[in-house]
Coordinates of C-alpha atoms and ligand atoms in Angstrom, one line a residue:
X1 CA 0.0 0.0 0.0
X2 CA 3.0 2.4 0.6
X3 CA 3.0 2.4 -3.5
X4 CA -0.4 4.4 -3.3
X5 CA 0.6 6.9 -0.4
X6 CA 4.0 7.6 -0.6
X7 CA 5.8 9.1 -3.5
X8 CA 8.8 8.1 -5.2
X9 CA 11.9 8.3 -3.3
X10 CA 13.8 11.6 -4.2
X11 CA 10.7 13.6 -4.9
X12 CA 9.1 16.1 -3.4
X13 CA 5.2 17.2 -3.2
X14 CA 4.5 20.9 -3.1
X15 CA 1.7 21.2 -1.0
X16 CA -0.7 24.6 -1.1
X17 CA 1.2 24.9 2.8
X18 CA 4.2 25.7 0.6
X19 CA 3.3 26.7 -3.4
X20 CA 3.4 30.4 -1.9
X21 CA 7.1 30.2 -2.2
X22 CA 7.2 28.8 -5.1
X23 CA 5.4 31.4 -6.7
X24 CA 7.3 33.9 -5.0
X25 CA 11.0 32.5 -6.4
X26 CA 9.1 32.1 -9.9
X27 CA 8.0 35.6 -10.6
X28 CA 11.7 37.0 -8.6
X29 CA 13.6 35.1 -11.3
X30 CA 11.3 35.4 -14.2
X31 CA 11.2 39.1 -13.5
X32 CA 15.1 39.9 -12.8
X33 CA 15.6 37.5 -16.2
X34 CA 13.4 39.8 -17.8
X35 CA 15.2 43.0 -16.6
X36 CA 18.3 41.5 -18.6
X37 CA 16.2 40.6 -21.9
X38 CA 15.4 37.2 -21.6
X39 CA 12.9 35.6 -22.4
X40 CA 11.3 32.2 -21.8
X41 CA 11.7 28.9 -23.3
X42 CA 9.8 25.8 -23.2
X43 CA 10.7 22.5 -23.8
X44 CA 9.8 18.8 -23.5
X45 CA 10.6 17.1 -20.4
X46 CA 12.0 14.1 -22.4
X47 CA 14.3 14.1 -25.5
X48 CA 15.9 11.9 -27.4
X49 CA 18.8 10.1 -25.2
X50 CA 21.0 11.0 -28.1
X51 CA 21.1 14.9 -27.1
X52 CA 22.1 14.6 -23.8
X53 CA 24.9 12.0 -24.3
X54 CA 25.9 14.1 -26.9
X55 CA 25.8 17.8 -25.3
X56 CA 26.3 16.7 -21.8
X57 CA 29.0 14.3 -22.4
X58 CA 29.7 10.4 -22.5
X59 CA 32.0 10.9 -19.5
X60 CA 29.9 12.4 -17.4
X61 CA 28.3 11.5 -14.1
X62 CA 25.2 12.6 -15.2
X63 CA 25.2 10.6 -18.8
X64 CA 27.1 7.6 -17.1
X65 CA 25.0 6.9 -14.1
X66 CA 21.9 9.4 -13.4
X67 CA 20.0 9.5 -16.7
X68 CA 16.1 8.7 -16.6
X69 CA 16.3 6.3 -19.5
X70 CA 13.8 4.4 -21.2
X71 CA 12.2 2.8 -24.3
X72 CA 9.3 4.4 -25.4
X73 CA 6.5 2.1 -27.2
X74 CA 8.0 2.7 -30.9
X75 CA 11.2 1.3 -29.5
X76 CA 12.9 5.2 -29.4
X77 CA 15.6 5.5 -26.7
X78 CA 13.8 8.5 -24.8
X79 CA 15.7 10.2 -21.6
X80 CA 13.7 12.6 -18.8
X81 CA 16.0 15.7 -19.0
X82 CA 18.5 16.3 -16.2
X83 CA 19.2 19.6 -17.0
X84 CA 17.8 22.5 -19.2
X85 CA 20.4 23.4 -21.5
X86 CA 20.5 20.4 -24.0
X87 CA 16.9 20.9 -24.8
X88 CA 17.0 24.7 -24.6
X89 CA 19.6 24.3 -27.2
X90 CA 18.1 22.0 -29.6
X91 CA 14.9 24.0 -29.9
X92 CA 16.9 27.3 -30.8
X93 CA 18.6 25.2 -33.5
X94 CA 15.3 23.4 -34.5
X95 CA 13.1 27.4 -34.6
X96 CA 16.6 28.5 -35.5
X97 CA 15.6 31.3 -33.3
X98 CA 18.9 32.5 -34.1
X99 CA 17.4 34.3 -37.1
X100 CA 16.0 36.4 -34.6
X101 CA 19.2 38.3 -33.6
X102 CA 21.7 37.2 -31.7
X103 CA 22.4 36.8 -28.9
X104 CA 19.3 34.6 -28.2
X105 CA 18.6 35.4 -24.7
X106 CA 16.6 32.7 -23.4
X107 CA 15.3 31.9 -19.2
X108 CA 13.3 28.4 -18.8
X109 CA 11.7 26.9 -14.8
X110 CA 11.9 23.2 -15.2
X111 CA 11.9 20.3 -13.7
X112 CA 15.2 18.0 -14.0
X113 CA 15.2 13.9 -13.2
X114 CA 18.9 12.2 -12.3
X115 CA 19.1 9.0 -10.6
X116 CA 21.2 9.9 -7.8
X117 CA 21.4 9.0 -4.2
X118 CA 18.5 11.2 -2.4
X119 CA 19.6 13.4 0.5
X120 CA 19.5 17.2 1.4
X121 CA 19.3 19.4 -1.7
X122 CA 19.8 16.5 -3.9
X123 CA 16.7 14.7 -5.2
X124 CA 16.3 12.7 -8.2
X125 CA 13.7 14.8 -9.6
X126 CA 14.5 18.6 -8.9
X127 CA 13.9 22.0 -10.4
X128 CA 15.9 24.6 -11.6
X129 CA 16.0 28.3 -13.2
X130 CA 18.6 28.7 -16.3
X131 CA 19.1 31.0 -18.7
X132 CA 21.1 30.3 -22.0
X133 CA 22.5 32.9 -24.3
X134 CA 23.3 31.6 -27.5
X135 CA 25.6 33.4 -29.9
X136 CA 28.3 36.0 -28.1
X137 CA 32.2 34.8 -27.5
X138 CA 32.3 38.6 -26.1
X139 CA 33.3 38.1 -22.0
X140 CA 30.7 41.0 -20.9
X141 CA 27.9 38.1 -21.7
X142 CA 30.1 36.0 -19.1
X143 CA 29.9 39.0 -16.8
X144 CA 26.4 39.2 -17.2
X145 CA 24.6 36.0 -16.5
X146 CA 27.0 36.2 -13.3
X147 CA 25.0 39.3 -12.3
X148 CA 22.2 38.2 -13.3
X149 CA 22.3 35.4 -11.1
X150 CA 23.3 37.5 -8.4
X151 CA 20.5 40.0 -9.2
X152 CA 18.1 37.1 -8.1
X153 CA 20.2 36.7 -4.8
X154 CA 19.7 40.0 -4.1
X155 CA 16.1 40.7 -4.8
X156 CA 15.8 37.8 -2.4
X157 CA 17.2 39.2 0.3
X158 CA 19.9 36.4 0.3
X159 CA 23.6 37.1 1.8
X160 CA 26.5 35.5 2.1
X161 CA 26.9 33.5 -1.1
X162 CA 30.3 33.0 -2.5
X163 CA 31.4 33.5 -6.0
X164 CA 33.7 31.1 -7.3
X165 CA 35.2 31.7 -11.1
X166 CA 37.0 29.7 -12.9
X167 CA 38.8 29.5 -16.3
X168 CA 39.0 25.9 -18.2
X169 CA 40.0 26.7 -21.5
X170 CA 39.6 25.9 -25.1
X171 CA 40.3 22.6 -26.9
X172 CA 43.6 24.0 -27.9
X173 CA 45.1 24.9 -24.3
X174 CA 43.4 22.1 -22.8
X175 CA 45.0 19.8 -24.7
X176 CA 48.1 20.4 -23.1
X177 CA 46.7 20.8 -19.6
X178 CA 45.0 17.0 -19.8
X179 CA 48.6 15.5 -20.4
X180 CA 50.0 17.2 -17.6
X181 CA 46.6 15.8 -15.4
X182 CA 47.2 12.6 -16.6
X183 CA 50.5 12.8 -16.1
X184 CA 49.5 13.8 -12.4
X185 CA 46.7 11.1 -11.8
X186 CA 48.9 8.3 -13.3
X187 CA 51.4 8.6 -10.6
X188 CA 48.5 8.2 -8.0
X189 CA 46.2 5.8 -10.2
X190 CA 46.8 3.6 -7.2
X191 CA 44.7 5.8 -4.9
X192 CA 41.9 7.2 -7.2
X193 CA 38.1 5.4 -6.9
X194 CA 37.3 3.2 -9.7
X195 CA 35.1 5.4 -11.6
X196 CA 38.1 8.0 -11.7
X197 CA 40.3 5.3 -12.9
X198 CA 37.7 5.0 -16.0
X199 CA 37.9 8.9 -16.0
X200 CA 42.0 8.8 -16.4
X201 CA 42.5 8.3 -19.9
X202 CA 39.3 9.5 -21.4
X203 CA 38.5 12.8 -19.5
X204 CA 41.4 13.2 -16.9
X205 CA 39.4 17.0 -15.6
X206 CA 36.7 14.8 -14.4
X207 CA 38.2 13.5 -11.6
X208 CA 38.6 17.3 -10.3
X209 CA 34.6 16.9 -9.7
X210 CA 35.0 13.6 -7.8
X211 CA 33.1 13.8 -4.6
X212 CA 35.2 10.8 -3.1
X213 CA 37.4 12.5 -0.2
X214 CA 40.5 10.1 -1.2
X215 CA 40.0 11.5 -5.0
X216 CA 39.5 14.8 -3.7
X217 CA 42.9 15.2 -1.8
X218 CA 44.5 14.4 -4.6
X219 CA 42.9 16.7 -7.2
X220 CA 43.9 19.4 -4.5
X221 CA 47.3 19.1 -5.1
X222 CA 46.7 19.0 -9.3
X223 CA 48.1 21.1 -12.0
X224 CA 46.1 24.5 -12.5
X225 CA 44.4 25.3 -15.7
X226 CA 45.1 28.9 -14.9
X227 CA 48.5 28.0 -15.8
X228 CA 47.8 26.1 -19.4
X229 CA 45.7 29.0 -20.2
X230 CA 46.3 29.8 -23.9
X231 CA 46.7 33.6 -24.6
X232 CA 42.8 34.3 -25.4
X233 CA 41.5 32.6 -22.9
X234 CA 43.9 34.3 -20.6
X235 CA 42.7 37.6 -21.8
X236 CA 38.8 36.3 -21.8
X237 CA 39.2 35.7 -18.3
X238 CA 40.8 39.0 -17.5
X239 CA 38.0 40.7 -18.8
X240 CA 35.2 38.6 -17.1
X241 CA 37.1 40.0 -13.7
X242 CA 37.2 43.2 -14.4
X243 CA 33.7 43.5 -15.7
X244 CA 32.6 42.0 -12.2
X245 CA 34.7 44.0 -10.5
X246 CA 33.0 47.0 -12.3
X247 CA 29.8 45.8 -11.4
X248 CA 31.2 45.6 -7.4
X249 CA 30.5 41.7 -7.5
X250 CA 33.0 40.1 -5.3
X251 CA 34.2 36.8 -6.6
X252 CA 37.4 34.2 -5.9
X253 CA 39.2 32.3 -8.5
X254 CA 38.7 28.8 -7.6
X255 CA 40.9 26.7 -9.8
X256 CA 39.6 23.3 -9.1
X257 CA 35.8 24.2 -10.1
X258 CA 35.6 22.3 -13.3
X259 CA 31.5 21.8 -13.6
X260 CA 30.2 18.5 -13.8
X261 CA 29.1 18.3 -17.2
X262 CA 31.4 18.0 -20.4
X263 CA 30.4 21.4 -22.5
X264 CA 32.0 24.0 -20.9
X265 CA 34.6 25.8 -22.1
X266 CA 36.7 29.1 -20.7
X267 CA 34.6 30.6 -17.5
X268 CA 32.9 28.4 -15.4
X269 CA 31.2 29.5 -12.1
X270 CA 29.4 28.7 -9.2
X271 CA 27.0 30.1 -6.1
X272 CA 28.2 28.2 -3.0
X273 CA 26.7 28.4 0.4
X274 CA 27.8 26.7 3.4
X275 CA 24.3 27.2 5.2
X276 CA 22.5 24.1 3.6
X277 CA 24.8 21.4 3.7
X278 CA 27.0 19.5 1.8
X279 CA 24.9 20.3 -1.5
X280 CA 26.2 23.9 -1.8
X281 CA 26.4 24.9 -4.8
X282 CA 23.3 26.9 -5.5
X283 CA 23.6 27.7 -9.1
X284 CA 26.1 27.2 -11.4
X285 CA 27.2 27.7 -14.9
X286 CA 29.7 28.6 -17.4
X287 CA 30.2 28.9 -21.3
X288 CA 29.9 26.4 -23.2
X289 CA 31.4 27.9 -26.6
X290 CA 31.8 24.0 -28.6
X291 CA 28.0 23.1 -27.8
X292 CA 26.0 23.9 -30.6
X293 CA 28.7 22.7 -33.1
X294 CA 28.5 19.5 -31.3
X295 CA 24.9 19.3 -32.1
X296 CA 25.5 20.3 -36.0
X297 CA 24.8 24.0 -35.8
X298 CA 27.0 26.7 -36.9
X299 CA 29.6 27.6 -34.9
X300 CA 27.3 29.5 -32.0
X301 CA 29.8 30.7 -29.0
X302 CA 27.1 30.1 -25.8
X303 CA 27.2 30.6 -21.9
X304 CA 24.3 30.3 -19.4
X305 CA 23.7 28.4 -15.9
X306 CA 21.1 26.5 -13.7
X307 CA 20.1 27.3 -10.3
X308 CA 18.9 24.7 -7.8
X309 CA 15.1 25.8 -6.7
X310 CA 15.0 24.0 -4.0
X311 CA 18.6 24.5 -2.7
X312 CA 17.5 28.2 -3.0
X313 CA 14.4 27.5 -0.8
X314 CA 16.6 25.9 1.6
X315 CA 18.8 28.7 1.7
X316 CA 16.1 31.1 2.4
X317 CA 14.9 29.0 5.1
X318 CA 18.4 28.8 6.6
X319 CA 18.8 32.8 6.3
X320 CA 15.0 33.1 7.9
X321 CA 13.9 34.7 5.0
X322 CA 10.1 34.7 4.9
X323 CA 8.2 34.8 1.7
X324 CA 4.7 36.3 1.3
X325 CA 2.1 33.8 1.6
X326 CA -1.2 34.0 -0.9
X327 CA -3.6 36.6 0.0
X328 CA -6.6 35.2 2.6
X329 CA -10.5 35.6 1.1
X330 CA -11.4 39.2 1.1
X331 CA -15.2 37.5 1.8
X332 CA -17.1 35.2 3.3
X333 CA -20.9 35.0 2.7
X334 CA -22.2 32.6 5.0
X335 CA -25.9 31.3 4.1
X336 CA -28.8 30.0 6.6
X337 CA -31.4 28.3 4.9
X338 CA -31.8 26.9 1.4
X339 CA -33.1 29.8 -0.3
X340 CA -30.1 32.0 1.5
X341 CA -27.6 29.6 0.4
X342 CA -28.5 30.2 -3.2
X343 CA -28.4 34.0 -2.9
X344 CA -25.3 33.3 -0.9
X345 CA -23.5 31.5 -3.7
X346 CA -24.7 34.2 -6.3
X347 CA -23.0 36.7 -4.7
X348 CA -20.0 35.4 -3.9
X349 CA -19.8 34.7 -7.8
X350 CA -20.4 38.3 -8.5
X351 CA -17.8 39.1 -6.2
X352 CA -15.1 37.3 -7.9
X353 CA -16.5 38.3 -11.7
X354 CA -14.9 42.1 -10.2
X355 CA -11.8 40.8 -8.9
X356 CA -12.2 40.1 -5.4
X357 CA -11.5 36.1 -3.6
X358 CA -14.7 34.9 -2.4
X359 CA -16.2 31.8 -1.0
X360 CA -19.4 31.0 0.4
X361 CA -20.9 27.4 2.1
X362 CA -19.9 24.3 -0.4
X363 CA -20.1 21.6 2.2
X364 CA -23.6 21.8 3.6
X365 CA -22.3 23.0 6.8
X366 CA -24.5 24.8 9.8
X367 CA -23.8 29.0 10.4
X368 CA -21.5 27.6 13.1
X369 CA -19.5 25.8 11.2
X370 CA -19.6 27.9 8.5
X371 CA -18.1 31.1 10.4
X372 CA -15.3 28.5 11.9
X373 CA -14.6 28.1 8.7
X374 CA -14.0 31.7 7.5
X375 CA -12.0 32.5 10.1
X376 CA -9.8 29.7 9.7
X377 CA -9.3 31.0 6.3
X378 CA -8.9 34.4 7.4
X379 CA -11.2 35.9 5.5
X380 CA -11.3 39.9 5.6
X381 CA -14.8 40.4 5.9
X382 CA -18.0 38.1 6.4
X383 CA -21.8 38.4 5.8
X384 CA -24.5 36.3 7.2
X385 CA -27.3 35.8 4.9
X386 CA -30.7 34.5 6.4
X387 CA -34.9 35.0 5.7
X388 CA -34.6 38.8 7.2
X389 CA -31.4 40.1 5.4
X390 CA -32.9 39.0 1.8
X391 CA -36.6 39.8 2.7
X392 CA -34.7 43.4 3.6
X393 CA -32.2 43.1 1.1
X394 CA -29.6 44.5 3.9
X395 CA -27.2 42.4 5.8
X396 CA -24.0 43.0 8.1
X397 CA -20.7 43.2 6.5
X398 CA -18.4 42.5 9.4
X399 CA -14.4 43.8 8.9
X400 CA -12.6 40.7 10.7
X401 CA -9.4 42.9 11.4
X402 CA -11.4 45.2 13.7
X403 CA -15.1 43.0 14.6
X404 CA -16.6 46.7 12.9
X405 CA -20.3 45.9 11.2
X406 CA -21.9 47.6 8.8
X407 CA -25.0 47.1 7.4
X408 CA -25.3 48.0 4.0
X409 CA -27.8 46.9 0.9
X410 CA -27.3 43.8 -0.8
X411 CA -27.4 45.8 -4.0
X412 CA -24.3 47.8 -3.4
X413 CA -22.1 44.9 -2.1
X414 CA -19.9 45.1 -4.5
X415 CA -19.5 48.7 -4.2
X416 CA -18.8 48.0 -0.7
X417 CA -16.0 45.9 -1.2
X418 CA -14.8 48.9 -3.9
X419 CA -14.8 51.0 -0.6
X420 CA -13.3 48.6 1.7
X421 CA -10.1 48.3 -1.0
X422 CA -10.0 52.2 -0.9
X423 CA -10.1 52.7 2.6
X424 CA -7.6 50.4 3.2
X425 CA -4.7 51.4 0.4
X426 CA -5.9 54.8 2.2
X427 CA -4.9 53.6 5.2
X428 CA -1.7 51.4 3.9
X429 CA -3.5 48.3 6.1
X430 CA -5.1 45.3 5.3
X431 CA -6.4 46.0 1.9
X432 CA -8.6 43.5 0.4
X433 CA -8.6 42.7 -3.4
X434 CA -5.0 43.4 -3.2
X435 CA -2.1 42.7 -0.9
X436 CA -2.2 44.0 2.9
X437 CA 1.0 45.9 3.5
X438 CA 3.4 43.6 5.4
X439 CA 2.9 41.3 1.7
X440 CA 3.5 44.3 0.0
X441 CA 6.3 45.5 1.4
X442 CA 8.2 42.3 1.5
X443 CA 7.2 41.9 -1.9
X444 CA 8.3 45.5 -3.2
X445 CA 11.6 44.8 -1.4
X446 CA 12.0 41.1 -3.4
X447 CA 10.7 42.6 -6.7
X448 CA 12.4 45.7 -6.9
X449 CA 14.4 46.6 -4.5
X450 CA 11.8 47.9 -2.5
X451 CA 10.1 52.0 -3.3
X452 CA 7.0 50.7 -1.2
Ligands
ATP1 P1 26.3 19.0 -7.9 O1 27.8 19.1 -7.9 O2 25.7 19.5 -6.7 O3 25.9 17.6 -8.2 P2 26.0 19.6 -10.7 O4 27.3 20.1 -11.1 O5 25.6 18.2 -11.0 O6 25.8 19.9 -9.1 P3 24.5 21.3 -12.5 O7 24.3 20.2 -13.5 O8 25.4 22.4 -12.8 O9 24.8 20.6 -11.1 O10 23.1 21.9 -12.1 C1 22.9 23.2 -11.7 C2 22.3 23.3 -10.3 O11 21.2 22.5 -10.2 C3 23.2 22.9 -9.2 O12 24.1 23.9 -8.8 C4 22.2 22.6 -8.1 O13 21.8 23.8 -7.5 C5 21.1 22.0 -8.8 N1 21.1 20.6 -8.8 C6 21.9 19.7 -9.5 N2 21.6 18.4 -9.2 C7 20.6 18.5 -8.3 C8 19.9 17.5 -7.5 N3 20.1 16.2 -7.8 N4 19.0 17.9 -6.6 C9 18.7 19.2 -6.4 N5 19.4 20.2 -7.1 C10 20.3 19.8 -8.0
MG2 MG1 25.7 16.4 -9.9

């Protein structure tokens, strides 16, 4: 019976106790993409296997041992996507959006599915913001996704993230840098885990991402990219830096960030915090310049990262940063008696046709219960509807916040309601129709810095 009730390991529900956040992260990062001309980008949640063991890379952890793989019923190798930039990229090669002017600027929320071994901020299906810009070799594009990222961190309200940059290169330099790895790993082959052992001759950088602490140590102690660094990658890098330090973003050059899928070339960063665990890294990314060759396009110099969702919802819990929750009923027409019910549920509909959240009695329940109801709901203001009120045509409208009653005519509810929003954005308190002002200020601080 467990099948039925509990869900598949590494997944997560979101329940209505927690969509509110959701929402909240979505429309932060849609909107901040926005501000630096993206736009969004659908795509399938299952491609062919081919693209990702192509883009992400035969050597990968990801293609090796987390892929969602499966024959579909015409016999088609089909894979759920781990991550968002195979598919993003395939569809701006399939619309060859790149006829649109480049760069493409593109943002995409999806979920992502790898096999991997469930635990805090890892979960084997997972969600995650990206943006991809296809179509610039120029370093300011490196310079700003980086912000860009950060510009979500700080519309959050989230501190103490580190930068970490990186440099790894072009084909050309790293040619030279993978002898002197293997080189390096070869004299220790003795020590390294058996995957990295598989790693040594095919993809020697690889086992700089190794998560085994024996591996690890060793890849401490490795050659440096930085110091293979062919003179135009040398000169991309330097002017990656000094656009972020133009921007006043504070970053450190971590040489043994590699990224753990094959495509990247040249800068390579991450977002690491040490508040949520082992699972750190909150968003990562990097250029990925030999990509879109690799899936027979035109040579299409591209960049773009990925941001954990749910990592970032564990950061804000970690940094105590509240998110607004959806706004309680404005009203609650509670009904006594059949024909009151009716006129009850009539109202309430005309209520939301203007814009307001409504509800009235659905589950046959006595006034008691009824009014138990719409307070557990927190609704702003209630109305009791009986014989009298519709043989008058008046009934109470009761402000919750204060227990103030007013009667007015069932006739000029809705302009009631009208008046109730005024008074309120008047007063800067509990407005109804709208957001009450603690929402409203912590969302005018998340969305824009905060004029409220
Ligand atoms: P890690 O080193 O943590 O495995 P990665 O290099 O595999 O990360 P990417 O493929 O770059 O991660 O994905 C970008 C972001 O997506 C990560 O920085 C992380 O925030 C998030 N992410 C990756 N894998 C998972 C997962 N299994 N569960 C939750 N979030 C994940
Ligand atoms: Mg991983």
């Amino acid at each position: 019976m467990a099948l039925l009730t509990k869900a598949p390991r590494g997944t997560q529900d979101v329940t209505p106790r927690d969509s509110h956040k959701w929402h909240c992260i979505e429309r932060v990062t849609a909107e901040v993409a926005g501000h630096y001309g993206y736009r969004e980008i659908r795509t399938p949640v299952f491609e062919h296997t081919e693209l990702f063991q192509r883009s992400v890379g035969e050597t990968t952890d990801v293609v090796q041992k987390e892929m969602y793989t499966f024959e579909d019923k015409g016999g088609r190798s089909i894979t759920l996507r781990p991550e968002g930039t195979a598919g993003a990229a395939r569809a701006m090669l399939e619309h060859a959006l790149y006829n649109d002017g480049l760069p493409v600027k593109v943002w995409y929320q999806t979920s992502c599915y790898r096999y991997e071994k469930p635990q805090a901020g890892r979960l084997r299906e997972f969600h995650q913001f990206g943006v991809e810009c296809f179509g610039t070799p120029d370093p300011a594009a490196d310079a700003e996704i980086i912000c860009l990222a950060n510009s979500i961190f700080d519309h959050l309200g989230v501190e103490g993230l580190k930068l970490e940059i990186n440099s790894i290169g072009c084909p050309t330099c790293r040619a030279e840098y993978h002898k002197a790895l293997h080189a390096y790993f070869a004299d220790r082959s003795g020590e390294l885990c058996e995957t990295c052992l598989g790693r040594l001759d095919r993809n020697p950088m690889r086992i700089l991402d190794c998560k085994s602490p024996v591996c690890s140590k060793i890849a401490a102690g490795a050659p440096s990219m930085l110091d293979y660094l062919c003179d135009d990658c040398k000169a991309h890098f330097e002017k990656v830096k000094a656009y972020l330090t133009a921007s006043g973003l504070n970053y450190t050059v971590n040489p043994t960030i590699v990224r753990g899928l094959d495509y990247y070339t040249r800068t390579v960063f991450e977002f690491v915090s040490t508040q949520i665990g082992a699972q750190g890294t909150v968003c990562g990314g990097g250029r990925y310049d030999g990509l879109i060759d690799e899936l027979g396009g035109a040579h299409t110099p591209s960049l773009g990262f990925g941001m954990g969702m749910e990592r970032l919802l564990l950061l804000l819990d970690a940094q105590g940063i509240t998110l607004p929750e959806e706004e309680p009923c404005d009203l609650y027409i509670a009904g006594l008696g059949a024909r009151a019910q009716v006129e009850a549920f009539a109202l309430t509909q005309k209520a939301r046709a203007e814009g307001f959240s409504a509800e009235c009695d659905i589950a046959g329940r006595s006034l008691k219960a009824q009014m138990k109801y719409a307070n557990k709901i927190g609704a702003k203001f209630t109305m009791v509807l009986g014989d009298n009120e519709l043989d008058q045509g008046v009934a109470k409208l009761k402000n919750m916040a204060n227990g103030e009653q007013r009667e007015i005519r069932l006739a000029d509810l809705i302009a009631s309601l009208y008046d109730a929003r005024f008074a309120a954005a008047l007063d800067g308190i509990s407005a109804i129709g709208g957001m009450d002002e603690s929402t409203a200020a912590a969302l005018g601080k998340m969305m824009l810095g905060g004029n409220t």
